[in-house]
Short mmCIF file of C-alpha atoms in Angstrom, two decimals:
data_model
loop_
_atom_site.label_atom_id
_atom_site.label_comp_id
_atom_site.label_asym_id
_atom_site.label_seq_id
_atom_site.Cartn_x
_atom_site.Cartn_y
_atom_site.Cartn_z
CA MET A 19 76.08 113.94 121.61
CA GLN A 20 79.32 113.98 119.65
CA ILE A 21 82.87 114.70 120.75
CA GLN A 22 85.68 115.69 118.46
CA SER A 23 89.16 115.08 119.87
CA ARG A 24 91.16 118.26 120.07
CA PHE A 25 94.09 116.24 118.78
CA CYS A 26 92.57 115.55 115.35
CA SER A 27 94.10 118.73 113.98
CA HIS A 28 97.44 117.72 115.49
CA TRP A 29 97.21 114.41 113.61
CA LEU A 30 96.61 116.12 110.30
CA ALA A 31 99.39 118.59 110.87
CA ALA A 32 101.83 115.81 111.68
CA LEU A 33 100.75 113.85 108.65
CA LEU A 34 100.94 116.72 106.20
CA ILE A 35 104.30 118.10 107.30
CA SER A 36 106.90 116.20 105.34
CA LEU A 37 110.34 116.36 106.91
CA THR A 38 112.01 114.81 103.90
CA PHE A 39 111.32 112.39 101.10
CA TRP A 40 111.79 109.24 103.11
CA SER A 41 112.79 106.92 100.28
CA GLY A 42 115.89 109.06 99.71
CA LEU A 43 117.20 108.65 103.24
CA PRO A 44 119.49 105.67 102.63
CA GLY A 45 121.74 107.84 100.50
CA SER A 46 121.79 110.77 102.90
CA GLY A 47 124.79 111.66 105.03
CA HIS A 48 127.98 109.72 105.49
CA ALA A 49 128.12 106.04 106.38
CA GLN A 50 128.18 105.28 110.11
CA GLU A 51 128.82 102.17 112.16
CA GLU A 52 126.20 99.89 113.69
CA LEU A 53 122.69 101.17 114.35
CA ARG A 54 120.98 99.45 117.29
CA ILE A 55 117.17 99.46 117.37
CA ALA A 56 114.90 98.10 120.09
CA THR A 57 111.63 97.14 118.45
CA SER A 58 108.28 95.83 119.60
CA TYR A 59 107.98 94.08 116.24
CA LYS A 60 108.58 90.36 116.40
CA LEU A 61 109.48 89.16 112.90
CA MET A 62 107.22 86.18 112.27
CA THR A 63 108.74 84.88 109.04
CA LEU A 64 111.40 85.63 106.44
CA ASP A 65 108.85 85.07 103.68
CA PRO A 66 107.89 88.58 102.47
CA HIS A 67 104.57 87.33 101.06
CA TYR A 68 103.28 85.06 103.82
CA ALA A 69 101.78 87.42 106.38
CA ASN A 70 100.53 90.97 105.86
CA LEU A 71 101.62 92.20 109.29
CA ASN A 72 103.43 95.39 110.16
CA GLU A 73 106.29 93.55 111.85
CA ASN A 74 107.06 91.69 108.64
CA THR A 75 106.57 94.56 106.20
CA SER A 76 108.54 96.95 108.40
CA LEU A 77 111.59 94.79 109.05
CA LEU A 78 111.75 93.06 105.66
CA SER A 79 111.60 96.44 103.87
CA HIS A 80 115.34 96.67 104.52
CA VAL A 81 115.92 93.66 102.28
CA TYR A 82 113.05 93.82 99.79
CA GLU A 83 111.44 96.71 97.90
CA ARG A 84 108.14 97.48 96.23
CA LEU A 85 107.28 98.71 92.74
CA VAL A 86 105.54 101.73 94.23
CA TYR A 87 106.35 103.56 97.43
CA GLN A 88 103.86 105.31 99.73
CA ASP A 89 105.48 108.40 101.25
CA ASP A 90 104.72 110.04 104.58
CA ARG A 91 101.76 111.86 103.05
CA LEU A 92 100.43 108.47 101.82
CA ASP A 93 101.03 109.65 98.24
CA LEU A 94 102.37 107.17 95.70
CA LYS A 95 105.97 107.61 94.54
CA PRO A 96 108.24 105.61 92.21
CA GLY A 97 109.99 102.66 93.81
CA LEU A 98 111.33 99.83 91.65
CA ALA A 99 108.89 101.09 89.03
CA VAL A 100 109.69 104.54 87.65
CA SER A 101 106.27 104.96 86.03
CA TRP A 102 102.90 103.28 85.56
CA ARG A 103 99.82 103.92 83.47
CA ALA A 104 96.43 102.42 82.72
CA VAL A 105 96.55 101.33 79.08
CA SER A 106 92.84 100.49 79.24
CA ASP A 107 90.21 99.62 81.85
CA ARG A 108 91.70 96.14 82.11
CA GLN A 109 95.37 96.68 81.37
CA TRP A 110 98.23 98.35 83.25
CA GLU A 111 101.81 98.97 82.23
CA PHE A 112 104.68 99.40 84.71
CA LYS A 113 108.16 100.53 83.65
CA LEU A 114 111.00 99.30 85.86
CA ARG A 115 114.02 101.21 87.09
CA GLU A 116 117.26 100.51 85.23
CA ASN A 117 120.48 99.18 86.81
CA VAL A 118 118.88 97.69 89.91
CA ARG A 119 120.46 94.49 91.19
CA PHE A 120 119.49 91.90 93.75
CA HIS A 121 121.89 91.17 96.58
CA ASP A 122 123.25 88.13 94.73
CA GLY A 123 124.23 90.41 91.83
CA SER A 124 121.47 89.39 89.40
CA PRO A 125 119.65 92.26 87.65
CA LEU A 126 116.05 93.17 88.43
CA THR A 127 113.86 92.36 85.42
CA ALA A 128 110.18 92.26 84.62
CA ASP A 129 110.32 88.48 84.96
CA ASP A 130 110.95 88.91 88.71
CA VAL A 131 107.74 90.91 88.99
CA VAL A 132 105.86 88.22 87.07
CA TYR A 133 107.22 85.62 89.48
CA THR A 134 106.27 87.72 92.51
CA ILE A 135 102.65 88.11 91.41
CA GLU A 136 102.28 84.47 90.42
CA ARG A 137 103.82 83.28 93.70
CA ILE A 138 101.30 85.25 95.74
CA ARG A 139 98.31 84.50 93.53
CA ASP A 140 98.89 80.86 92.63
CA PHE A 141 101.31 79.28 95.08
CA LEU A 142 101.20 80.55 98.66
CA LYS A 143 98.48 79.33 101.01
CA SER A 144 98.70 81.76 103.90
CA PRO A 145 96.14 81.10 106.68
CA SER A 146 95.05 84.75 106.70
CA GLY A 147 95.29 85.19 102.93
CA GLY A 148 98.56 87.12 103.12
CA PHE A 149 98.75 89.50 100.18
CA ARG A 150 96.45 87.54 97.90
CA SER A 151 93.68 90.12 98.04
CA TYR A 152 96.00 92.55 96.21
CA VAL A 153 96.42 90.26 93.20
CA THR A 154 93.16 88.32 92.93
CA GLY A 155 91.95 90.67 90.19
CA ILE A 156 95.00 89.98 88.03
CA GLU A 157 94.14 87.65 85.15
CA SER A 158 97.60 87.53 83.59
CA VAL A 159 100.98 89.19 83.90
CA SER A 160 103.71 89.25 81.26
CA ALA A 161 107.10 90.77 80.47
CA PRO A 162 107.16 92.23 76.92
CA ASP A 163 110.76 93.33 77.58
CA PRO A 164 113.14 93.23 80.57
CA LEU A 165 111.94 96.55 81.99
CA THR A 166 108.21 96.43 81.16
CA VAL A 167 105.48 94.62 83.08
CA LEU A 168 102.07 94.26 81.43
CA ILE A 169 99.16 93.31 83.69
CA GLU A 170 95.73 92.18 82.50
CA THR A 171 92.93 92.30 85.05
CA ASP A 172 89.56 90.55 85.05
CA GLY A 173 87.82 93.90 85.41
CA ALA A 174 88.61 97.51 86.19
CA VAL A 175 91.15 97.79 89.05
CA PRO A 176 91.79 101.54 89.29
CA ASN A 177 93.69 101.15 92.56
CA LEU A 178 96.26 98.65 91.28
CA PRO A 179 99.32 100.93 91.82
CA LEU A 180 98.29 101.35 95.48
CA PHE A 181 98.13 97.56 95.84
CA PHE A 182 101.70 97.30 94.58
CA SER A 183 102.86 99.70 97.29
CA SER A 184 102.43 96.74 99.66
CA ILE A 185 104.05 93.91 97.69
CA PHE A 186 107.76 93.13 97.94
CA VAL A 187 109.44 92.00 94.73
CA MET A 188 111.32 88.72 94.93
CA ASN A 189 113.99 87.31 92.62
CA ARG A 190 112.83 84.42 90.41
CA PRO A 191 114.74 81.26 91.35
CA ALA A 192 116.13 78.84 88.79
CA LYS A 193 113.01 76.70 89.01
CA GLY A 194 109.72 76.52 90.83
CA PHE A 195 108.58 78.68 93.71
CA GLU A 196 110.46 79.23 96.94
CA THR A 197 108.54 77.89 99.92
CA THR A 198 108.01 79.66 103.21
CA GLU A 199 109.69 76.74 104.95
CA ASP A 200 112.82 77.08 102.82
CA LEU A 201 113.07 80.81 103.48
CA ASN A 202 112.64 80.36 107.21
CA ALA A 203 115.11 77.47 107.28
CA GLY A 204 118.02 79.46 105.97
CA HIS A 205 117.68 80.31 102.30
CA PRO A 206 119.14 83.84 102.43
CA PRO A 207 116.51 86.46 101.55
CA ASN A 208 117.56 87.99 98.23
CA GLY A 209 116.13 91.46 97.64
CA THR A 210 117.14 94.76 96.10
CA GLY A 211 116.92 96.79 99.32
CA PRO A 212 119.47 99.03 101.04
CA TYR A 213 120.50 96.34 103.52
CA ARG A 214 121.50 92.70 103.11
CA PHE A 215 120.26 89.95 105.36
CA GLU A 216 122.86 88.54 107.78
CA SER A 217 121.03 86.55 110.45
CA TRP A 218 117.70 86.13 112.19
CA SER A 219 116.73 84.60 115.50
CA SER A 220 112.96 84.38 115.63
CA GLY A 221 111.57 86.50 118.44
CA GLU A 222 115.01 87.82 119.39
CA SER A 223 116.98 89.66 116.73
CA LEU A 224 117.53 90.55 113.08
CA ARG A 225 120.98 91.53 111.80
CA LEU A 226 121.58 93.38 108.55
CA ALA A 227 124.60 94.69 106.64
CA ARG A 228 124.83 97.67 104.30
CA ASN A 229 124.25 97.06 100.58
CA ASP A 230 127.12 99.10 99.13
CA ASP A 231 125.72 98.64 95.61
CA TYR A 232 122.27 99.99 96.43
CA TRP A 233 120.77 101.82 93.47
CA ASP A 234 119.84 104.92 95.50
CA GLY A 235 123.25 105.45 97.08
CA LYS A 236 125.19 104.05 100.01
CA PRO A 237 123.01 103.53 103.10
CA ALA A 238 123.75 105.50 106.24
CA TRP A 239 124.71 102.59 108.51
CA SER A 240 127.24 99.81 107.95
CA LYS A 241 125.39 97.41 110.26
CA VAL A 242 121.86 97.36 111.67
CA THR A 243 120.74 95.21 114.58
CA PHE A 244 117.13 94.93 115.65
CA ARG A 245 116.58 93.62 119.16
CA VAL A 246 113.07 92.38 119.80
CA ILE A 247 112.01 93.79 123.17
CA GLU A 248 108.27 93.29 123.50
CA ASN A 249 107.98 94.83 126.97
CA PRO A 250 107.60 98.64 126.65
CA ALA A 251 109.35 99.39 129.95
CA ALA A 252 112.32 97.30 128.84
CA ARG A 253 112.55 99.20 125.53
CA VAL A 254 112.50 102.50 127.40
CA ALA A 255 115.20 101.25 129.77
CA ALA A 256 117.41 100.08 126.89
CA LEU A 257 117.21 103.52 125.30
CA SER A 258 117.78 105.34 128.59
CA THR A 259 120.96 103.39 129.33
CA GLY A 260 122.36 103.75 125.82
CA GLU A 261 122.10 100.04 125.00
CA VAL A 262 120.19 100.99 121.84
CA ASP A 263 120.06 104.08 119.66
CA VAL A 264 116.36 103.92 118.76
CA ALA A 265 113.31 102.46 120.51
CA ASP A 266 109.89 102.25 118.91
CA ALA A 267 106.37 102.13 120.38
CA ILE A 268 107.27 104.32 123.36
CA PRO A 269 104.37 104.55 125.83
CA ALA A 270 103.05 108.10 126.05
CA ARG A 271 103.48 108.02 129.85
CA ASP A 272 107.25 107.61 129.42
CA VAL A 273 107.82 110.55 127.04
CA ALA A 274 108.49 113.15 129.74
CA SER A 275 110.98 111.00 131.66
CA LEU A 276 112.84 110.07 128.47
CA LYS A 277 113.24 113.72 127.57
CA GLU A 278 114.52 114.47 131.09
CA ARG A 279 117.21 111.82 130.56
CA GLY A 280 118.38 113.41 127.32
CA ALA A 281 116.58 111.32 124.74
CA ARG A 282 114.58 112.91 121.97
CA VAL A 283 111.12 111.86 120.88
CA ALA A 284 109.31 111.98 117.53
CA SER A 285 105.61 111.24 117.01
CA VAL A 286 103.06 111.16 114.21
CA GLY A 287 99.40 110.18 113.94
CA ALA A 288 98.86 106.61 112.82
CA ALA A 289 97.09 105.62 109.61
CA ARG A 290 95.34 102.85 111.49
CA VAL A 291 92.55 102.09 113.92
CA ASN A 292 92.22 100.16 117.17
CA PHE A 293 88.82 98.67 117.80
CA VAL A 294 86.61 96.12 119.51
CA GLN A 295 85.40 93.39 117.16
CA PHE A 296 82.43 91.06 117.69
CA ASP A 297 81.83 87.49 116.55
CA VAL A 298 78.41 87.85 114.95
CA ALA A 299 78.23 84.46 113.22
CA ARG A 300 78.17 81.65 115.77
CA ASP A 301 75.11 80.75 117.82
CA THR A 302 77.02 80.59 121.11
CA LEU A 303 80.39 82.04 122.02
CA PRO A 304 83.23 81.07 124.37
CA GLY A 305 83.29 83.21 127.49
CA VAL A 306 79.83 84.74 126.95
CA THR A 307 77.31 83.74 129.64
CA ASP A 308 74.45 85.04 131.71
CA LYS A 309 75.07 86.41 135.19
CA SER A 310 74.94 82.90 136.69
CA GLY A 311 77.64 81.65 134.32
CA GLU A 312 75.37 79.67 132.01
CA PRO A 313 75.93 79.88 128.21
CA ILE A 314 73.56 82.14 126.30
CA ALA A 315 72.71 82.73 122.67
CA ASN A 316 75.20 84.99 120.93
CA PRO A 317 74.11 88.51 121.97
CA PHE A 318 76.30 90.20 119.34
CA LYS A 319 74.06 89.01 116.53
CA ASN A 320 71.65 91.70 117.69
CA PRO A 321 72.66 95.16 116.41
CA LEU A 322 70.96 96.72 119.45
CA VAL A 323 73.52 95.02 121.71
CA ARG A 324 76.40 96.19 119.55
CA ARG A 325 75.00 99.71 119.60
CA ALA A 326 74.55 99.59 123.37
CA LEU A 327 78.16 98.60 123.91
CA THR A 328 79.28 101.36 121.57
CA LEU A 329 77.33 103.93 123.60
CA ALA A 330 78.86 102.52 126.79
CA THR A 331 82.44 103.00 125.58
CA ASP A 332 84.27 106.08 126.89
CA ARG A 333 86.82 106.94 124.20
CA GLY A 334 87.78 110.13 126.02
CA ILE A 335 89.39 108.17 128.86
CA LEU A 336 91.32 106.08 126.35
CA VAL A 337 92.75 109.09 124.54
CA ASP A 338 93.23 111.53 127.40
CA LYS A 339 94.32 109.21 130.19
CA ILE A 340 95.77 106.04 128.70
CA LEU A 341 97.34 107.58 125.59
CA ALA A 342 98.21 110.82 127.43
CA ASP A 343 96.90 112.85 124.48
CA TYR A 344 99.03 110.91 121.95
CA GLY A 345 95.93 109.72 120.15
CA THR A 346 92.66 110.66 118.46
CA ALA A 347 89.22 109.28 119.33
CA ALA A 348 87.87 107.15 116.46
CA ALA A 349 84.53 106.77 114.72
CA GLN A 350 85.80 105.15 111.51
CA VAL A 351 88.86 103.32 110.21
CA PHE A 352 91.05 106.36 109.44
CA PRO A 353 91.17 109.74 111.20
CA ASN A 354 88.78 112.34 109.84
CA GLY A 355 90.12 114.36 106.93
CA LEU A 356 92.05 111.63 105.14
CA PRO A 357 90.89 110.55 101.67
CA GLY A 358 87.84 108.28 101.87
CA THR A 359 86.76 109.27 105.38
CA SER A 360 83.35 110.68 106.25
CA ALA A 361 82.98 114.12 107.81
CA LYS A 362 79.65 112.92 109.24
CA LEU A 363 81.19 110.26 111.47
CA LEU A 364 82.40 111.76 114.74
CA PRO A 365 83.25 110.03 118.03
CA GLU A 366 80.34 109.94 120.47
CA ALA A 367 80.43 110.62 124.19
CA PRO A 368 79.14 107.71 126.29
CA ASN A 369 75.42 107.59 127.00
CA TYR A 370 74.91 104.91 129.64
CA ASP A 371 71.17 105.49 130.10
CA GLU A 372 70.44 104.97 126.42
CA ALA A 373 72.79 101.98 126.34
CA LYS A 374 70.85 100.33 129.21
CA MET A 375 67.56 100.94 127.39
CA LEU A 376 68.93 99.30 124.23
CA LEU A 377 70.18 96.29 126.19
CA ALA A 378 66.79 95.87 127.81
CA LYS A 379 65.07 96.16 124.44
CA ALA A 380 67.40 93.45 123.10
CA GLY A 381 66.37 91.12 125.96
CA PHE A 382 69.26 91.71 128.35
CA PRO A 383 67.90 94.03 131.06
CA ASP A 384 70.43 92.64 133.57
CA GLY A 385 73.31 92.50 131.13
CA PHE A 386 75.56 89.46 130.77
CA ASN A 387 79.13 88.28 131.28
CA LEU A 388 81.90 88.06 128.72
CA VAL A 389 85.64 87.63 128.30
CA LEU A 390 87.20 90.60 126.49
CA ALA A 391 90.39 89.34 124.85
CA GLY A 392 93.27 91.33 123.44
CA PRO A 393 97.02 91.40 122.86
CA ALA A 394 99.49 92.58 125.50
CA SER A 395 102.29 95.01 124.64
CA ARG A 396 101.36 95.01 120.95
CA TYR A 397 99.80 98.48 120.74
CA PRO A 398 100.18 101.59 122.89
CA GLY A 399 97.86 101.26 125.85
CA ASP A 400 96.43 97.89 124.81
CA ALA A 401 96.18 96.16 128.21
CA GLU A 402 95.03 99.39 129.86
CA SER A 403 92.43 99.87 127.11
CA LEU A 404 90.97 96.44 127.86
CA GLN A 405 90.59 97.44 131.50
CA ALA A 406 89.05 100.82 130.65
CA VAL A 407 86.52 99.35 128.21
CA ALA A 408 85.58 96.70 130.77
CA GLN A 409 84.99 99.37 133.41
CA SER A 410 82.79 101.36 131.03
CA TRP A 411 80.68 98.34 130.10
CA ALA A 412 80.20 97.41 133.75
CA ARG A 413 78.11 100.58 134.10
CA ILE A 414 75.37 99.01 131.95
CA GLY A 415 75.55 95.57 133.53
CA VAL A 416 77.91 93.91 131.07
CA ASN A 417 80.66 92.35 133.16
CA ALA A 418 83.74 92.02 130.99
CA GLN A 419 86.75 90.05 132.17
CA PRO A 420 89.87 91.39 130.42
CA ALA A 421 92.16 88.67 129.05
CA ALA A 422 95.44 89.97 127.59
CA ALA A 423 97.94 87.59 125.99
CA PRO A 424 101.16 87.92 123.96
CA PHE A 425 100.25 88.77 120.39
CA SER A 426 101.40 85.44 118.95
CA VAL A 427 99.14 83.61 121.41
CA PHE A 428 96.26 86.03 120.94
CA ASN A 429 96.52 85.89 117.14
CA THR A 430 96.48 82.08 117.10
CA LYS A 431 93.52 81.86 119.45
CA ARG A 432 91.55 84.53 117.62
CA ALA A 433 92.01 82.73 114.30
CA ALA A 434 90.96 79.46 115.98
CA GLY A 435 87.70 81.00 117.24
CA ASP A 436 88.60 80.93 120.93
CA TYR A 437 87.19 84.42 121.51
CA GLY A 438 83.72 85.91 121.25
CA VAL A 439 84.75 89.57 121.44
CA TRP A 440 88.20 91.11 121.35
CA TYR A 441 90.30 94.25 121.06
CA GLY A 442 92.49 94.54 117.97
CA GLY A 443 94.10 96.91 115.54
CA THR A 444 94.95 97.20 111.88
CA SER A 445 96.58 99.57 109.45
CA GLY A 446 96.49 99.90 105.69
CA GLU A 447 97.51 101.89 102.69
CA ALA A 448 94.10 103.54 102.34
CA VAL A 449 90.57 103.52 103.72
CA ASP A 450 89.32 101.05 101.13
CA ILE A 451 92.10 98.59 101.97
CA ILE A 452 90.97 98.42 105.60
CA LEU A 453 87.28 98.25 104.68
CA HIS A 454 88.07 95.50 102.17
CA THR A 455 90.04 93.49 104.74
CA LEU A 456 88.32 94.17 108.05
CA LEU A 457 84.62 94.66 107.29
CA ALA A 458 83.82 93.16 103.87
CA SER A 459 82.22 89.70 103.89
CA PRO A 460 84.84 86.94 104.07
CA ASP A 461 85.38 85.56 100.57
CA PRO A 462 88.65 83.74 99.78
CA GLU A 463 87.98 83.92 96.05
CA ARG A 464 87.63 87.71 96.09
CA GLY A 465 90.28 88.09 98.79
CA THR A 466 87.95 90.07 101.07
CA GLY A 467 87.53 89.83 104.83
CA ALA A 468 90.98 88.47 105.70
CA LEU A 469 90.78 90.25 109.08
CA ASN A 470 87.02 89.88 109.45
CA PHE A 471 87.38 87.31 112.21
CA GLY A 472 83.87 88.13 113.42
CA LYS A 473 82.43 86.79 110.12
CA TYR A 474 80.29 89.91 109.68
CA ARG A 475 78.32 90.02 106.43
CA ASN A 476 76.48 92.95 104.91
CA GLU A 477 75.56 92.59 101.23
CA ALA A 478 74.56 96.24 100.86
CA PHE A 479 77.94 97.34 102.20
CA ASP A 480 79.78 94.85 99.99
CA ALA A 481 78.03 96.28 96.95
CA MET A 482 78.78 99.88 97.91
CA LEU A 483 82.41 99.06 98.59
CA ALA A 484 82.76 97.23 95.27
CA ARG A 485 81.29 100.24 93.47
CA ALA A 486 83.69 102.62 95.25
CA GLU A 487 86.66 100.41 94.37
CA SER A 488 85.66 100.50 90.71
CA ILE A 489 86.06 104.30 90.58
CA ALA A 490 89.38 105.92 89.70
CA VAL A 491 91.32 107.55 92.53
CA GLY A 492 89.90 111.01 93.20
CA PRO A 493 87.00 112.91 94.82
CA GLU A 494 84.26 110.65 93.43
CA ARG A 495 85.94 107.54 94.81
CA ASN A 496 86.51 109.23 98.18
CA ALA A 497 82.84 110.20 98.41
CA ALA A 498 81.72 106.66 97.57
CA LEU A 499 84.03 105.23 100.23
CA ALA A 500 82.69 107.70 102.79
CA GLN A 501 79.11 106.62 102.02
CA ALA A 502 80.03 102.94 102.32
CA THR A 503 81.71 103.67 105.66
CA GLU A 504 78.64 105.49 106.96
CA LEU A 505 76.45 102.51 106.06
CA VAL A 506 78.62 99.87 107.70
CA MET A 507 79.42 101.86 110.84
CA ALA A 508 75.69 102.38 111.47
CA ASP A 509 75.53 98.59 111.94
CA GLN A 510 78.46 98.57 114.43
CA PRO A 511 80.29 95.35 113.46
CA ILE A 512 83.21 96.92 115.31
CA ILE A 513 83.60 99.71 117.84
CA PRO A 514 86.35 102.07 116.63
CA LEU A 515 88.25 103.21 119.71
CA TYR A 516 91.17 105.42 118.72
CA HIS A 517 93.92 106.23 116.25
CA PHE A 518 97.05 106.22 118.38
CA HIS A 519 100.16 108.21 117.62
CA HIS A 520 103.40 106.42 116.79
CA ILE A 521 106.08 107.50 119.27
CA VAL A 522 109.77 106.75 118.75
CA GLY A 523 112.65 107.71 121.06
CA TYR A 524 116.25 108.13 119.95
CA GLY A 525 119.61 108.87 121.53
CA SER A 526 122.60 111.11 120.94
CA ARG A 527 124.04 109.13 118.00
CA ILE A 528 120.90 109.91 115.99
CA GLY A 529 120.51 113.24 114.24
CA SER A 530 116.83 112.84 113.39
CA TYR A 531 114.16 110.22 112.98
CA VAL A 532 111.51 110.60 110.26
CA LEU A 533 108.27 108.93 111.30
CA HIS A 534 105.86 107.35 108.83
CA PRO A 535 102.10 107.19 109.54
CA ARG A 536 102.09 103.49 108.60
CA GLY A 537 104.16 102.83 111.71
CA TRP A 538 107.24 101.32 110.12
CA THR A 539 110.46 101.14 112.13
CA THR A 540 113.47 101.12 109.81
CA ALA A 541 117.08 102.15 109.56
CA MET A 542 116.13 104.20 106.49
CA GLN A 543 114.15 106.58 108.70
CA THR A 544 117.17 107.16 110.92
CA LEU A 545 119.76 109.82 110.13
CA PRO A 546 123.06 109.77 112.04
CA ALA A 547 124.19 112.76 114.04
CA MET A 548 126.81 114.75 112.17
CA GLU A 549 130.15 114.73 113.94
#
């Protein structure tokens, strides 16, 4: 039996209604004083290329910019590049915008783009791969003139402009490559963005000042202060008392009370997925035992077990109760209807009887015990989702002990292999980006599987995904991606749970807030109230 969330159409409507062209916001309206934002995002590093995490890309987008911009319809728009074209199957040309300057006054040139690509491809050694997967197909990059970048690839890369919508352009230093350690230790970030870096206290705050010489006009706010408030209730309280002007990641349960206290709320469906992921590689797993507490062979290697747990997961409770209807039940990595998704994949209602039969067939008639790990206060409803999934699985004899931890702790432990099964989430520019990162076989050389912590491998899927990625953007590529998704989801390496809605609250000093489906929280999305 299949269920289709009644909120899917709401997601598409929110995504397709463009309030304004977001990249033009910095020049809109008259300049105001300080903007105060309470954010759940904890900036991990000042290196824009080290970690491909939303907290870094969101906050550092004030300082740095990309060649290509992805608008609120996920369409590509000119950023630092005004145009791009495929010269041949293996060659791309990007033309840069004139009269753009870095914060230190130096002009943006093609040589800065060359440096950016080479730094990511050849120099940085990020534990999770960072942005390397976006540039691994680049064989060479050159600057025929100051405003032209010529890129040679080692094969057809039809999606190259989309890749560049994720990469911040850095200024080439006098010599060598800037290290992550130097940037974190106090080398001032030097970008072309609408705001200049002032100060950063890791895990506490980020302070920015207006870039009066910004190429797209004077930004709306003279100062911007981000306060890191990881606890959702504390963010809501800060907004309610007027301590901040904007608060992101508002829990759905708090929307009504915020409105009663005079705050306004904006929401949009997220171009992302939250899921349960299995370790399918190791022979035994931490926290996975029989009912007497003795270690057992890894049950998640058996697709029947993964299928049973999928059938025992009640997505309806997650969306209707925990997310208070600010979400869409998931069956794939993006909500149905977006490019590259499959119309055949629909969320299923739980079927506990069939799930029990599959467990018994897999050799676990009495079930087993496990620790279900996940981050706390990272995503809307994350801790509650752990509890709800555990309660659903208990109905088929799988006793799951929820273990929520701060994201920094969870992320470190997950990467170290301390978990056997966990709840997580990811977002991306497009369906193929998430498939490439989350479900493709881990391969550092190809840059695939950076978030495939479960070490899942499926050669047939890898081949289908590679074929889809070789096709130019359009209907044929979308169909190929949908087929690849159907194949891999039939094997259940993850259980897609839901696509939550981004919810942001704002106070009286704010005229409007333009949400982006990628979930960024920026001053550029915030228009001041007109006095």
